[in-house]
Short mmCIF file of C-alpha atoms in Angstrom, two decimals:
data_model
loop_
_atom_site.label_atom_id
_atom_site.label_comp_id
_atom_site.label_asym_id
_atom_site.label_seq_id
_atom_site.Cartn_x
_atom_site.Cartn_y
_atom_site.Cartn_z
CA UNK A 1 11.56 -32.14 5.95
CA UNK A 2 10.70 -30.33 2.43
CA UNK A 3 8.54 -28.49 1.51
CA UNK A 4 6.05 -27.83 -1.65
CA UNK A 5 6.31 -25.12 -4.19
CA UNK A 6 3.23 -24.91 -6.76
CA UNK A 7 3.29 -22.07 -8.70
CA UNK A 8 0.50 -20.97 -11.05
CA UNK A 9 0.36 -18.40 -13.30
CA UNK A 10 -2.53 -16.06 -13.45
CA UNK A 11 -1.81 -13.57 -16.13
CA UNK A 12 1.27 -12.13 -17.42
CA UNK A 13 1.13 -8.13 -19.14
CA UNK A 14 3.57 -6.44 -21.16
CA UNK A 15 1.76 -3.24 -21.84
CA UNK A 16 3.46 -0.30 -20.79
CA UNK A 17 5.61 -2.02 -18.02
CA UNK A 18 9.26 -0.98 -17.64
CA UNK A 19 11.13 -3.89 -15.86
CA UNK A 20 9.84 -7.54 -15.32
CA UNK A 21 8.11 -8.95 -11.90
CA UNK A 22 7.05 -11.72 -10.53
CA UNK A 23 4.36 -11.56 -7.90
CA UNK A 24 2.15 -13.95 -6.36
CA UNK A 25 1.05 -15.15 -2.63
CA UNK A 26 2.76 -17.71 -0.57
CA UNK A 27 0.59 -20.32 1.37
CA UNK A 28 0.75 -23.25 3.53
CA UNK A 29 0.03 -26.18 2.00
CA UNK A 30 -1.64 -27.62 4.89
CA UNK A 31 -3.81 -24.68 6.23
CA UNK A 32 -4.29 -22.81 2.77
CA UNK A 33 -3.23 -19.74 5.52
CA UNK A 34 -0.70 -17.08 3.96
CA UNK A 35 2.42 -17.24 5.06
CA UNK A 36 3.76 -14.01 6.35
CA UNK A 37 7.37 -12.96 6.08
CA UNK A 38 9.04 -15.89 3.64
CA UNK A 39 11.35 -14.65 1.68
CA UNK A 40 11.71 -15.10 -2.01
CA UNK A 41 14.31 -15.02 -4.54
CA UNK A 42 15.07 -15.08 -8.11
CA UNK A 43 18.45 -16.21 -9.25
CA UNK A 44 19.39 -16.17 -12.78
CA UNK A 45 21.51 -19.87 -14.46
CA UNK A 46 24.85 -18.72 -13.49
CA UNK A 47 23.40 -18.67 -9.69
CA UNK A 48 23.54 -14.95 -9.32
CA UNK A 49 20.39 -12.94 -7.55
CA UNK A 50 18.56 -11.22 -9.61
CA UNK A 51 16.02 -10.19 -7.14
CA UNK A 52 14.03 -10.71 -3.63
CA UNK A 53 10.98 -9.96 -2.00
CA UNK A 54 9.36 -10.65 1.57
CA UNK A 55 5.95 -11.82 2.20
CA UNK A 56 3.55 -9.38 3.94
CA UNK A 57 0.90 -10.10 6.35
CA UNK A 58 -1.48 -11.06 3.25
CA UNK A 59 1.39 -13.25 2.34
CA UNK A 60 1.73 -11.50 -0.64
CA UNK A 61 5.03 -10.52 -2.27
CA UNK A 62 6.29 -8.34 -5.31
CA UNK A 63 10.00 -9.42 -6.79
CA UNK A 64 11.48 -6.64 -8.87
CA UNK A 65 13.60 -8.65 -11.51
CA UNK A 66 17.08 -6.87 -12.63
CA UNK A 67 17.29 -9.31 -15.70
CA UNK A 68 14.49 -11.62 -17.33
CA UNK A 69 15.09 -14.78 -19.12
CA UNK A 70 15.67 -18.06 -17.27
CA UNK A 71 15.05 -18.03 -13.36
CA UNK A 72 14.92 -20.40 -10.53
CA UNK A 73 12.85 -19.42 -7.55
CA UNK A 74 13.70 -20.04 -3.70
CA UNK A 75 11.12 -19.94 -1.06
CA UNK A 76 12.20 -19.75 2.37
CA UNK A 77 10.46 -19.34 6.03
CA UNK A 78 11.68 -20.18 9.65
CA UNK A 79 9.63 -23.46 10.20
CA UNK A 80 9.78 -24.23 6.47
CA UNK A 81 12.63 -25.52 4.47
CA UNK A 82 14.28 -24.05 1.91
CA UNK A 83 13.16 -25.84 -1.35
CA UNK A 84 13.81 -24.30 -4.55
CA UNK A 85 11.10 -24.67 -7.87
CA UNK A 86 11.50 -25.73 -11.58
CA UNK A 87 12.86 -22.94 -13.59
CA UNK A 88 10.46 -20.05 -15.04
CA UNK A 89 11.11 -17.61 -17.79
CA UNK A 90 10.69 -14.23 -17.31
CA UNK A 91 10.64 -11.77 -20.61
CA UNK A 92 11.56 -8.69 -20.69
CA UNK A 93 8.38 -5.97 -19.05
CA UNK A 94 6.55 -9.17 -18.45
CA UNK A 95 4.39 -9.63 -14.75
CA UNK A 96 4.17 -13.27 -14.21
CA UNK A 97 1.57 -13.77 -11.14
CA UNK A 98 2.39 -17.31 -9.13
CA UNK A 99 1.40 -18.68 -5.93
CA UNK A 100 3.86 -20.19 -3.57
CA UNK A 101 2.78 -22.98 -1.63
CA UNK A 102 4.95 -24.45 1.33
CA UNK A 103 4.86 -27.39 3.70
CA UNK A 104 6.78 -28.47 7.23
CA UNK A 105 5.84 -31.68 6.05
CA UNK A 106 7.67 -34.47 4.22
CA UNK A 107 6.13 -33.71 0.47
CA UNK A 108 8.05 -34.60 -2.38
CA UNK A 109 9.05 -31.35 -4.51
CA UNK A 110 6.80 -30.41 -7.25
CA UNK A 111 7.49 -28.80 -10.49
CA UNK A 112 6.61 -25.12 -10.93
CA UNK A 113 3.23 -25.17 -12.93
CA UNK A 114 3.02 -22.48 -15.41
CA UNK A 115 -1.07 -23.11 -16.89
CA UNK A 116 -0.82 -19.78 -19.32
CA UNK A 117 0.28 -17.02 -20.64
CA UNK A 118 -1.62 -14.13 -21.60
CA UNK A 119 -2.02 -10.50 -22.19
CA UNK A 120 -5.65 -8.73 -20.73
CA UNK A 121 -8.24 -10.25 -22.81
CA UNK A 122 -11.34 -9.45 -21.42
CA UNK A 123 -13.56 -5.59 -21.60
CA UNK A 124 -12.51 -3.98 -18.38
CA UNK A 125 -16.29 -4.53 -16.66
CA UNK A 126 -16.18 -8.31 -17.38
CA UNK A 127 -12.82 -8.39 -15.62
CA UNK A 128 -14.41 -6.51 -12.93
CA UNK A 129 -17.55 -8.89 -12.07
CA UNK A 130 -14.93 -12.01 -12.56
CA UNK A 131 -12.99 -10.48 -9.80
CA UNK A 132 -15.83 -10.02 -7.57
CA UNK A 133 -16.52 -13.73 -8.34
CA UNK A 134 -13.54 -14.80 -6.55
CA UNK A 135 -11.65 -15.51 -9.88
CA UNK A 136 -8.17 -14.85 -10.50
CA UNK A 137 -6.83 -12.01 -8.51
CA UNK A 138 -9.85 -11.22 -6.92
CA UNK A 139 -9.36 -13.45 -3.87
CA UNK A 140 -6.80 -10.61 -2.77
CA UNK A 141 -9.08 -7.62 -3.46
CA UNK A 142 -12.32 -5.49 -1.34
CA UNK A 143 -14.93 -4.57 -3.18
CA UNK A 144 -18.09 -2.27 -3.04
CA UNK A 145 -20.74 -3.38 -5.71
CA UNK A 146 -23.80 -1.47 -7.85
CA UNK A 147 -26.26 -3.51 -5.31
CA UNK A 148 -24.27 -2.09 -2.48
CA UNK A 149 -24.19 1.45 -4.16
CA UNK A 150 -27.96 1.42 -4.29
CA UNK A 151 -28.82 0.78 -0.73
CA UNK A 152 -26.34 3.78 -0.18
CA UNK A 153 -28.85 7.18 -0.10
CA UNK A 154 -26.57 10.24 -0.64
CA UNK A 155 -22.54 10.71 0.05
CA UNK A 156 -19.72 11.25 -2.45
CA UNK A 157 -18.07 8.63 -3.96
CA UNK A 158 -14.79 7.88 -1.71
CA UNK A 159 -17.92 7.57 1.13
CA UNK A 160 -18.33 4.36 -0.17
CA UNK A 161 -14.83 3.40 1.20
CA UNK A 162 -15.28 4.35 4.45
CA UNK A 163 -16.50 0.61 6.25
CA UNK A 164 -13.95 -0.82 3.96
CA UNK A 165 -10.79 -2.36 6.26
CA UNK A 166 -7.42 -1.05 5.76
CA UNK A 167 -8.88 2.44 4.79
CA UNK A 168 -8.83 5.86 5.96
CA UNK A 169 -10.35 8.94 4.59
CA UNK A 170 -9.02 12.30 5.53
CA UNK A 171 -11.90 14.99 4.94
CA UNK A 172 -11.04 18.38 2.76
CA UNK A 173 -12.36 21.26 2.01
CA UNK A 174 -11.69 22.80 -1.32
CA UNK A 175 -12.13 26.76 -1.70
CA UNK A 176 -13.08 26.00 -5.56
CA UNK A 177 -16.52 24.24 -4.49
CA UNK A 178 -19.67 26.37 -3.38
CA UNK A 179 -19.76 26.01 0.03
CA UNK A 180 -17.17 24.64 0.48
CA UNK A 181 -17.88 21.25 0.27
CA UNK A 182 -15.98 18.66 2.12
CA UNK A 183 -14.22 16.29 -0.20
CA UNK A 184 -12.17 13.08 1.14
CA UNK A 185 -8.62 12.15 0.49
CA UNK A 186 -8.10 8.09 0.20
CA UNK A 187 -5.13 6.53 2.38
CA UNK A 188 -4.51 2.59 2.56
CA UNK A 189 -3.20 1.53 5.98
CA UNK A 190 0.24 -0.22 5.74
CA UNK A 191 1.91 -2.67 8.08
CA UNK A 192 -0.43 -1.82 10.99
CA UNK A 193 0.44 2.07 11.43
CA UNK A 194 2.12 3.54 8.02
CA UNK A 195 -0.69 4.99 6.10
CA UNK A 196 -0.08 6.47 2.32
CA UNK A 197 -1.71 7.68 -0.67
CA UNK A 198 -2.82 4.50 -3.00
CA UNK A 199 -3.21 4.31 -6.76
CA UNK A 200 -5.44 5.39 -8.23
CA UNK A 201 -7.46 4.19 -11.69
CA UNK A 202 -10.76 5.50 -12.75
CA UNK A 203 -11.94 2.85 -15.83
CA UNK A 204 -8.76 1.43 -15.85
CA UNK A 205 -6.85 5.34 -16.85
CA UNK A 206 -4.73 6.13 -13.52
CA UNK A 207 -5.63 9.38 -12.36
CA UNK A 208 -3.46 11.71 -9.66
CA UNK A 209 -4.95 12.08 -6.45
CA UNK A 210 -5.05 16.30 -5.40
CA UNK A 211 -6.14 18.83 -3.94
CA UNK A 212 -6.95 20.90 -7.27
CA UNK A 213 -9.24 18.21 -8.27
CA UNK A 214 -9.79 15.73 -6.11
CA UNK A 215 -11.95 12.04 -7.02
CA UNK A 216 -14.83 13.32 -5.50
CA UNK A 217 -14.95 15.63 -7.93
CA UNK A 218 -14.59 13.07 -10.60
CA UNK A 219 -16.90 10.56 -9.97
CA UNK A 220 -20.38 10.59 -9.35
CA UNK A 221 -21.80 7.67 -7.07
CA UNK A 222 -24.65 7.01 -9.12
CA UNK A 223 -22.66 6.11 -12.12
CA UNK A 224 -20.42 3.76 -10.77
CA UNK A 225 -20.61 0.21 -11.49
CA UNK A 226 -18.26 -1.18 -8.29
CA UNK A 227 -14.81 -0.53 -6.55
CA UNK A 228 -11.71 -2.90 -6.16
CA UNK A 229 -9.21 -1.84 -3.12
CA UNK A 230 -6.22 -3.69 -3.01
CA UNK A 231 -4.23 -2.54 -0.12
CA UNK A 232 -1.52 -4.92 -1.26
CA UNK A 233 -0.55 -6.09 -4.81
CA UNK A 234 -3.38 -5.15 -7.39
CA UNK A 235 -4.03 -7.76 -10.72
CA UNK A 236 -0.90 -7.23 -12.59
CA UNK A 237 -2.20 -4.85 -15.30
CA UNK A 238 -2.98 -1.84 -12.75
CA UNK A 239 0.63 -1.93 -11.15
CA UNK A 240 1.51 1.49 -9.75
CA UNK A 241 2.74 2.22 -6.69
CA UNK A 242 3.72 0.51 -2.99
CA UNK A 243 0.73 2.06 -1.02
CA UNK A 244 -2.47 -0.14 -2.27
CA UNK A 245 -4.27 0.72 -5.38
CA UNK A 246 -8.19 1.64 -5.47
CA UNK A 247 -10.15 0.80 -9.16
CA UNK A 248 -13.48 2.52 -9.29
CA UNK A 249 -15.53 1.47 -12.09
CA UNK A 250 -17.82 3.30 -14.06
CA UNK A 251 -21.12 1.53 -15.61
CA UNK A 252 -20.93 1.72 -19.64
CA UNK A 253 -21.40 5.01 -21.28
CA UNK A 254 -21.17 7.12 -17.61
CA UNK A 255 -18.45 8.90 -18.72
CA UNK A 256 -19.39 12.48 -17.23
CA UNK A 257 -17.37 14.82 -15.02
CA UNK A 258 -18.90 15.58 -11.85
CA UNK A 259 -16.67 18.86 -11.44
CA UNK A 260 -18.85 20.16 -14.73
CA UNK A 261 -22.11 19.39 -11.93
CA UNK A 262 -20.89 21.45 -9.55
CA UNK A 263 -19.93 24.31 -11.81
CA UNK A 264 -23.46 24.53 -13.50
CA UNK A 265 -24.78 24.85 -10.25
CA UNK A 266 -22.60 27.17 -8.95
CA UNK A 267 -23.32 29.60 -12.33
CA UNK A 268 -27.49 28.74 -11.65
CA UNK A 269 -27.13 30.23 -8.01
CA UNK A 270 -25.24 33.06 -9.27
CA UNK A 271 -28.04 34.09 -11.73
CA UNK A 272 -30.31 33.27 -9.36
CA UNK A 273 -28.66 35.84 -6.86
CA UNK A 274 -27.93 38.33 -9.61
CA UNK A 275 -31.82 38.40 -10.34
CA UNK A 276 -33.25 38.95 -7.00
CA UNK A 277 -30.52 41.80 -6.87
CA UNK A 278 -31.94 43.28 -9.95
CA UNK A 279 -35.78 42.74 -8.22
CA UNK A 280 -34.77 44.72 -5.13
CA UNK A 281 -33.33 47.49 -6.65
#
């Protein structure tokens, strides 16, 4: 038996990143299902390893590469054969996206496919709505949408995560907010029972995730344009961390702070107070 490795490239970035990747999802050929726990490895010409990865339950996979240049790329899965694909060069601080597809099946071996190679091309809110499409990376991705912002009537913006699988939110309060209002922190479940703190990008900009100012703070609902979760592998220009990355999206020219909101109305209900002290005295 052998089995089929087609690899195609969906966008490759440079900006900013520190080592070189190669990330992708690995299917069967057959079912079009993701194939969880195949194991993949780069080796560089002289044979030698220069990194591996292991499928998740997504059948996605992240290599960490110790050297770029020329690599050949093993697939392998109990059930599947071992086949190895054409050779693919790997720059330095380049993220080349592929997907992996294997067969139990007597299929002849097919080069690896490489169809382009580009940096991010697009305005941020384009690449957002093709996502949402279905197009390149957003197959992988949850979203929340302006049409499903709309029916929402009140709530903070991590609120519109809640319903979302794969998601918990841990509620807050801050001693900086009147009232105290209740804030939420955002955790991505991983491999069934490990939750963790994702990253986290507000108009593409990663922001930190804290108590002293939280994304509730942040963002206001009613200028968002969407939301991408990722609990996995996000589209290779937002790579942070291991624990799922969350992209809100604001609409074009909502730029505010909702923190400076909640501080105007805190310094209203103050004068407020301070004048119906003055009337009673």
């Amino acid at each position: 038996m052998r089995a089929l490795v087609l690899a195609v490239l969906l966008c490759t970035c440079a900006g900013g990143l520190q080592a070189q990747v190669i990330q992708g999802v690995v299917r069967d050929v057959t079912t079009g299902q993701p194939i969880v726990a195949a194991e993949v490895v780069a080796t560089d010409a002289r044979g030698r390893e220069a990194g591996r990865a292991v499928s998740d339950s997504a059948g996605l996979f992240r290599v960490r590469l110790s050297s770029g240049g020329e690599l050949l790329l093993r697939a392998s899965r109990i059930g599947y054969t071992t086949v190895e694909g054409s050779t693919l060069r790997v720059d330095g601080g380049e993220v080349v996206t592929i997907e992996v597809r294997m067969a139990a099946d007597a299929i002849p071996l097919e080069p690896l496919l490489v169809t382009a190679r580009s940096s991010r091309a697009t305005a941020a809110l384009d690449g957002f709505h093709a996502r949402v499409r279905g197009e390149g990376w957003g197959k992988f991705g949850l979203f929340v949408t302006r049409d499903q912002i709309d029916r929402r009537v009140d709530g903070t913006a991590t609120e519109l995560l809640r319903a979302m699988p794969q998601v918990t939110l841990v509620r807050t309060t801050q001693n900086e907010t009147p009232f105290g209002v209740e804030r939420n922190l955002i955790y991505i479940t991983r491999h069934l029972s490990t939750e963790c703190a994702p990253t986290i990008y507000v108009d593409g900009v990663r922001v930190p995730q804290e108590n002293a100012r939280m994304i509730d703070d942040i963002l206001d609902p009613a200028a968002l344009e969407g939301v991408e979760i990722y609990p996995s592998f996000p589209p290779p220009e937002f790579i942070g961390g291991d624990c799922g990355t969350v992209l809100f999206w604001r609409k074009t020219g909502q730029a505010g702070d909702r923190g400076f909101e909640w501080k105007r109305l805190f310094v209203g209900l103050a004068g407020v107070a301070a004048l119906f002290f003055v009337l009673g005295n």
